XYZ file of C-alpha atoms in Angstrom:
367
model
C -0.118 0.024 -0.041
C 2.805 2.289 0.918
C 4.438 1.783 -2.494
C 1.083 2.429 -4.243
C 0.558 5.646 -2.451
C 4.021 6.862 -3.509
C 3.367 5.929 -7.044
C 0.049 7.763 -7.032
C 1.632 10.910 -5.691
C 4.426 10.736 -8.251
C 1.762 10.486 -11.070
C -0.359 13.419 -9.660
C 2.793 15.577 -9.380
C 3.657 14.726 -13.047
C 0.253 15.739 -14.368
C 0.122 18.964 -12.501
C 3.622 20.045 -13.619
C 2.758 19.452 -17.378
C -0.453 21.394 -17.436
C -0.178 24.798 -19.547
C -1.337 28.187 -18.570
C -3.938 29.797 -20.888
C -1.216 32.082 -22.599
C 0.996 29.103 -23.040
C -1.765 27.209 -24.843
C -1.876 30.112 -27.257
C 1.812 29.880 -27.820
C 2.566 33.186 -26.109
C 1.638 36.881 -26.753
C 1.216 37.682 -30.425
C 3.544 40.175 -32.035
C 3.693 41.914 -35.392
C 6.694 43.460 -37.012
C 7.114 45.371 -40.362
C 10.397 44.681 -42.193
C 10.494 48.448 -43.068
C 8.514 51.543 -42.038
C 9.684 53.730 -44.945
C 9.941 53.077 -48.670
C 11.074 55.411 -51.496
C 9.622 55.267 -55.068
C 10.622 56.854 -58.236
C 8.289 59.249 -60.107
C 7.338 56.477 -62.420
C 5.684 54.530 -59.544
C 4.876 50.836 -59.839
C 4.190 47.767 -57.659
C 5.836 47.778 -54.135
C 6.051 45.154 -51.375
C 6.659 45.415 -47.675
C 6.944 42.101 -45.768
C 6.013 41.562 -42.072
C 6.500 38.881 -39.488
C 3.956 37.557 -37.058
C 5.088 35.653 -33.954
C 2.612 33.516 -32.063
C -0.266 34.275 -34.517
C -3.691 34.219 -33.048
C -6.304 32.046 -34.834
C -8.860 34.332 -36.904
C -6.718 37.388 -36.574
C -6.047 39.147 -39.951
C -3.705 42.042 -41.153
C -5.616 45.162 -42.304
C -4.416 48.130 -44.280
C -5.572 51.550 -45.402
C -4.408 54.670 -47.112
C -6.205 58.022 -47.421
C -4.416 59.064 -50.784
C -5.761 57.615 -54.076
C -2.156 57.497 -55.690
C -1.781 54.411 -53.629
C -3.631 51.732 -55.310
C -4.320 47.890 -55.148
C -3.586 47.371 -51.391
C -3.416 43.800 -50.712
C -2.547 41.430 -47.804
C -3.683 38.289 -49.871
C -0.301 36.732 -49.473
C 0.649 35.907 -45.878
C 3.683 37.786 -44.741
C 3.424 40.409 -47.556
C 1.651 43.755 -48.056
C 1.619 44.788 -51.695
C 0.378 47.854 -53.367
C 0.903 50.029 -56.507
C 2.051 53.564 -56.553
C 0.591 55.821 -59.470
C 3.117 57.860 -61.476
C 3.830 61.287 -60.162
C 3.366 63.787 -62.890
C 3.977 66.844 -60.544
C 7.227 68.676 -60.280
C 7.005 68.304 -56.437
C 7.653 65.171 -54.413
C 4.898 63.772 -52.315
C 4.512 61.469 -49.491
C 1.730 59.510 -47.642
C 1.304 56.906 -45.037
C -0.245 53.408 -45.121
C -1.693 52.395 -41.853
C -1.375 48.762 -40.915
C -2.974 46.714 -37.984
C -2.913 43.127 -36.856
C -6.434 42.497 -35.182
C -4.922 40.400 -32.359
C -2.888 43.628 -31.341
C -4.234 46.904 -30.302
C -1.236 48.672 -31.761
C -1.227 50.547 -35.095
C 1.732 50.603 -37.555
C 2.592 52.933 -40.406
C 4.533 52.638 -43.752
C 5.679 56.105 -44.945
C 5.721 56.151 -48.732
C 7.905 58.949 -50.466
C 7.751 59.488 -54.095
C 10.195 61.637 -56.070
C 9.123 64.629 -58.173
C 8.615 64.302 -61.951
C 11.522 65.691 -64.032
C 9.113 66.156 -66.943
C 6.886 69.204 -67.443
C 3.189 68.374 -66.841
C 2.442 69.623 -70.455
C 4.526 70.365 -73.476
C 3.400 72.810 -76.213
C 4.676 72.824 -79.781
C 3.309 75.937 -81.753
C 2.647 74.948 -85.262
C 0.916 78.080 -86.454
C 1.149 81.709 -85.051
C -0.815 84.246 -87.202
C -2.014 87.509 -86.169
C -5.420 86.071 -85.261
C -4.737 82.489 -84.887
C -2.569 80.103 -82.745
C -2.463 76.374 -83.350
C -0.427 73.950 -81.173
C 0.333 70.229 -80.392
C -0.023 69.318 -76.634
C 1.841 66.426 -75.116
C 0.843 65.594 -71.675
C 3.114 63.685 -69.280
C -0.042 61.770 -68.056
C -1.378 60.119 -71.289
C -4.384 58.506 -69.566
C -6.225 61.326 -67.842
C -8.342 63.763 -69.922
C -7.338 67.485 -69.931
C -8.712 70.822 -71.031
C -6.704 73.353 -73.058
C -7.999 76.931 -73.439
C -6.759 80.524 -73.904
C -7.290 84.012 -72.469
C -5.410 87.249 -73.023
C -2.750 87.960 -70.226
C -4.766 91.094 -69.594
C -7.908 89.194 -68.939
C -6.080 86.823 -66.553
C -4.667 89.865 -64.554
C -7.922 91.773 -64.618
C -9.988 88.948 -63.128
C -7.367 87.723 -60.640
C -6.800 84.397 -62.176
C -3.069 84.067 -61.400
C -4.013 81.330 -58.784
C -4.670 78.011 -60.205
C -7.825 77.147 -58.176
C -9.312 80.518 -59.054
C -8.568 80.039 -62.762
C -10.069 76.455 -62.747
C -13.232 77.682 -60.757
C -13.630 80.540 -63.195
C -13.109 78.356 -66.300
C -15.507 75.689 -65.189
C -18.180 78.403 -64.662
C -17.500 79.737 -68.114
C -17.696 76.233 -69.691
C -20.957 75.580 -67.877
C -22.384 78.693 -69.579
C -21.114 77.700 -73.047
C -22.578 74.250 -72.482
C -25.918 75.890 -71.545
C -25.777 78.160 -74.658
C -24.950 75.063 -76.877
C -27.863 73.160 -75.313
C -25.750 70.476 -73.803
C -25.051 69.195 -70.300
C -21.781 70.513 -68.777
C -20.449 66.982 -68.641
C -21.274 66.334 -72.353
C -19.695 69.624 -73.374
C -16.561 68.859 -71.272
C -16.338 65.405 -73.058
C -16.537 67.177 -76.504
C -13.796 69.772 -75.744
C -11.401 67.665 -73.544
C -8.385 65.805 -74.917
C -6.537 62.653 -73.877
C -2.937 61.617 -74.920
C -1.098 63.848 -77.365
C -3.415 66.288 -79.067
C -2.550 67.716 -82.412
C -3.603 71.038 -83.958
C -5.564 72.615 -81.085
C -6.477 75.809 -82.725
C -7.630 79.240 -81.132
C -9.111 81.629 -83.623
C -10.469 85.148 -83.769
C -7.528 86.419 -81.634
C -6.170 89.965 -81.281
C -2.836 90.500 -83.077
C 0.446 91.374 -81.397
C -1.167 90.322 -78.081
C 0.064 88.222 -75.226
C -2.141 85.177 -74.628
C -1.948 82.634 -71.943
C -2.575 79.138 -73.083
C -3.485 76.910 -70.061
C -4.086 73.367 -69.518
C -5.320 71.190 -66.685
C -6.514 67.789 -66.189
C -10.258 67.097 -65.689
C -12.166 64.185 -64.022
C -14.917 63.506 -66.653
C -16.830 61.208 -64.216
C -18.022 64.394 -62.235
C -16.693 67.362 -64.212
C -14.168 68.418 -61.467
C -10.534 69.209 -61.896
C -8.478 66.135 -60.795
C -5.238 67.859 -59.680
C -5.993 71.597 -59.080
C -2.820 72.401 -60.908
C -2.715 74.504 -64.177
C 0.135 74.477 -66.631
C 0.395 77.838 -68.516
C 2.521 79.394 -71.311
C 2.413 82.957 -72.613
C 2.340 83.032 -76.413
C 2.202 86.349 -78.293
C 0.193 86.445 -81.624
C 1.934 87.609 -84.619
C 2.094 91.198 -85.954
C -0.120 91.923 -88.914
C 1.772 92.589 -92.166
C 2.894 96.236 -92.558
C 1.524 98.735 -95.211
C 4.093 99.519 -97.877
C 3.936 103.362 -97.155
C 5.608 105.636 -94.661
C 2.991 107.922 -93.496
C 4.001 111.323 -91.780
C 2.156 113.423 -89.370
C 2.681 117.070 -88.305
C 0.686 119.370 -85.978
C -0.105 123.111 -86.260
C -1.229 124.764 -82.972
C -3.436 127.812 -83.355
C -4.758 128.695 -79.920
C -7.162 126.008 -78.824
C -7.376 124.582 -82.373
C -4.916 121.980 -83.752
C -4.585 120.975 -87.225
C -3.392 117.293 -87.652
C -1.759 117.069 -90.925
C -1.425 113.408 -92.296
C 0.715 112.815 -95.431
C 0.828 109.455 -97.397
C 2.954 108.716 -100.400
C 0.240 106.463 -101.873
C -3.092 108.130 -101.946
C -4.773 104.686 -101.585
C -3.274 104.193 -98.130
C -5.776 104.049 -95.293
C -5.090 105.501 -91.672
C -6.622 106.004 -88.482
C -6.179 109.292 -86.514
C -7.354 110.292 -83.071
C -6.463 112.534 -80.026
C -6.709 112.177 -76.235
C -6.579 114.511 -73.401
C -3.366 113.390 -71.587
C -5.008 113.684 -68.253
C -7.942 111.672 -69.487
C -5.760 108.980 -70.890
C -3.948 108.274 -67.623
C -7.211 108.585 -65.632
C -8.838 105.907 -67.885
C -5.922 103.659 -68.591
C -3.857 103.911 -65.440
C -0.888 106.073 -64.513
C 1.733 103.450 -65.834
C -0.041 102.944 -69.189
C 2.165 103.289 -72.323
C 0.323 105.473 -74.954
C 2.003 103.959 -77.967
C 1.200 100.388 -76.996
C -2.253 101.344 -75.618
C -3.475 103.144 -78.610
C -2.390 100.300 -81.063
C -3.783 97.584 -78.829
C -7.055 99.506 -78.415
C -7.660 99.591 -82.171
C -6.783 96.031 -82.687
C -8.969 94.886 -79.922
C -12.010 96.756 -81.177
C -11.302 95.528 -84.612
C -11.398 91.985 -83.415
C -14.725 92.660 -81.735
C -16.133 94.040 -84.941
C -14.817 91.098 -87.028
C -16.130 88.648 -84.622
C -19.557 90.319 -85.048
C -19.492 89.642 -88.646
C -18.184 92.984 -90.002
C -15.815 92.865 -93.126
C -12.494 94.568 -92.813
C -13.794 96.955 -95.770
C -16.978 97.954 -93.709
C -14.715 98.829 -90.637
C -12.343 100.921 -92.802
C -15.064 102.788 -94.507
C -16.735 103.669 -91.072
C -13.628 104.676 -89.143
C -10.560 105.422 -91.331
C -9.499 108.060 -93.748
C -7.626 107.592 -97.129
C -4.704 109.577 -98.586
C -3.374 112.802 -97.377
C -5.654 114.609 -94.959
C -5.801 117.640 -92.699
C -7.947 116.966 -89.653
C -8.901 120.053 -87.704
C -9.696 119.748 -83.927
C -11.368 122.924 -82.807
C -13.229 121.781 -79.768
C -10.162 121.448 -77.475
C -9.786 122.891 -74.112
C -7.297 125.844 -73.704
C -3.989 125.283 -71.887
C -4.429 121.468 -72.062
C -2.058 118.686 -73.152
C -3.285 116.306 -75.712
C -1.964 113.125 -77.406
C -2.431 113.190 -81.143
C -1.630 109.888 -83.071
C -2.116 108.176 -86.397
C -1.183 104.836 -87.954
C -1.710 103.094 -91.226
C -4.429 100.439 -91.576
C -3.939 97.109 -93.439
C -6.813 97.079 -96.029
C -7.069 93.272 -96.012
C -7.438 92.789 -92.205
C -8.297 96.305 -90.841
C -5.632 95.925 -88.208
C -2.801 98.443 -87.508
C -0.433 98.207 -90.531
C 2.532 100.556 -89.432
C 4.261 101.914 -86.476
C 2.353 104.667 -84.600
C 3.045 108.213 -85.148
C 2.318 110.118 -81.892
C 3.033 113.672 -80.534
C 2.045 115.345 -77.383
């Protein structure tokens, strides 16, 4: 009996010593480790992988990932021990970065993978001007992003400054509003109109007509999301292109002034009596009050005529009609007898191209 009791005690001790605690039954506390917490990507993007290690994995626990930025795509943990994702190409000339959050559901802790992508070395868009006439610009456009639709439009540099459109977001908001009005006038939905005027990939012979000669234009381009009609990047690529100067008239006109009290005779002499010209005068004070203290009279008077002529032509007038209404031909003496005494005036004249009705010579100006 004594021997049996001793054997029973030995068996009981052995069974008690081999029993595992609850944690030991699980194989110990689970742990999760990322092989790296930062990854560098070229501007071209592409598929990336970050490996992880789990010790003492818990049954039913999974690895979860998330990223707030849409240039991180196809996040996957389908393969045990690996997190894969693709990085979209970076077409911007600024580097960018984001974070991928990672969690293992058996652990309360959160982990992060910092993704840094280098800036693009290519311009967002490239312009090739194929035609530059006084009233027409045509160009080929090559985007760095060949897959996303884009809008290419034009305004005068003066228009951009006058409406405060130097900021990209301001220009896009203004432009989309203008496009919505154009769509309404054309009897189309805004989205349908955007689909009709947008481009994708390299575009050839984008043409802007009815422009003002010898004028700075801002040709601007930005990507558009055709699913909802909103800009996809908020960035605008701009280039200033100046329209060509109209051909000159083959005649050197001359101007002299004769002052007789408050009356001035403006004598215009042409070698060819068939030459057309435009002549006018402005009070110096009125000029600077109207156009600004930093306005250049020579440039302003020429631009003003060309702009107004463009308006008339776009309204359907022929150059001959404009010339007949506003211009004179051959040598003329113009008497201005309604002037104020003791007042400074600008008197000017320039030849007119008979084929286009635009300015056809250097301006003659006197004060």
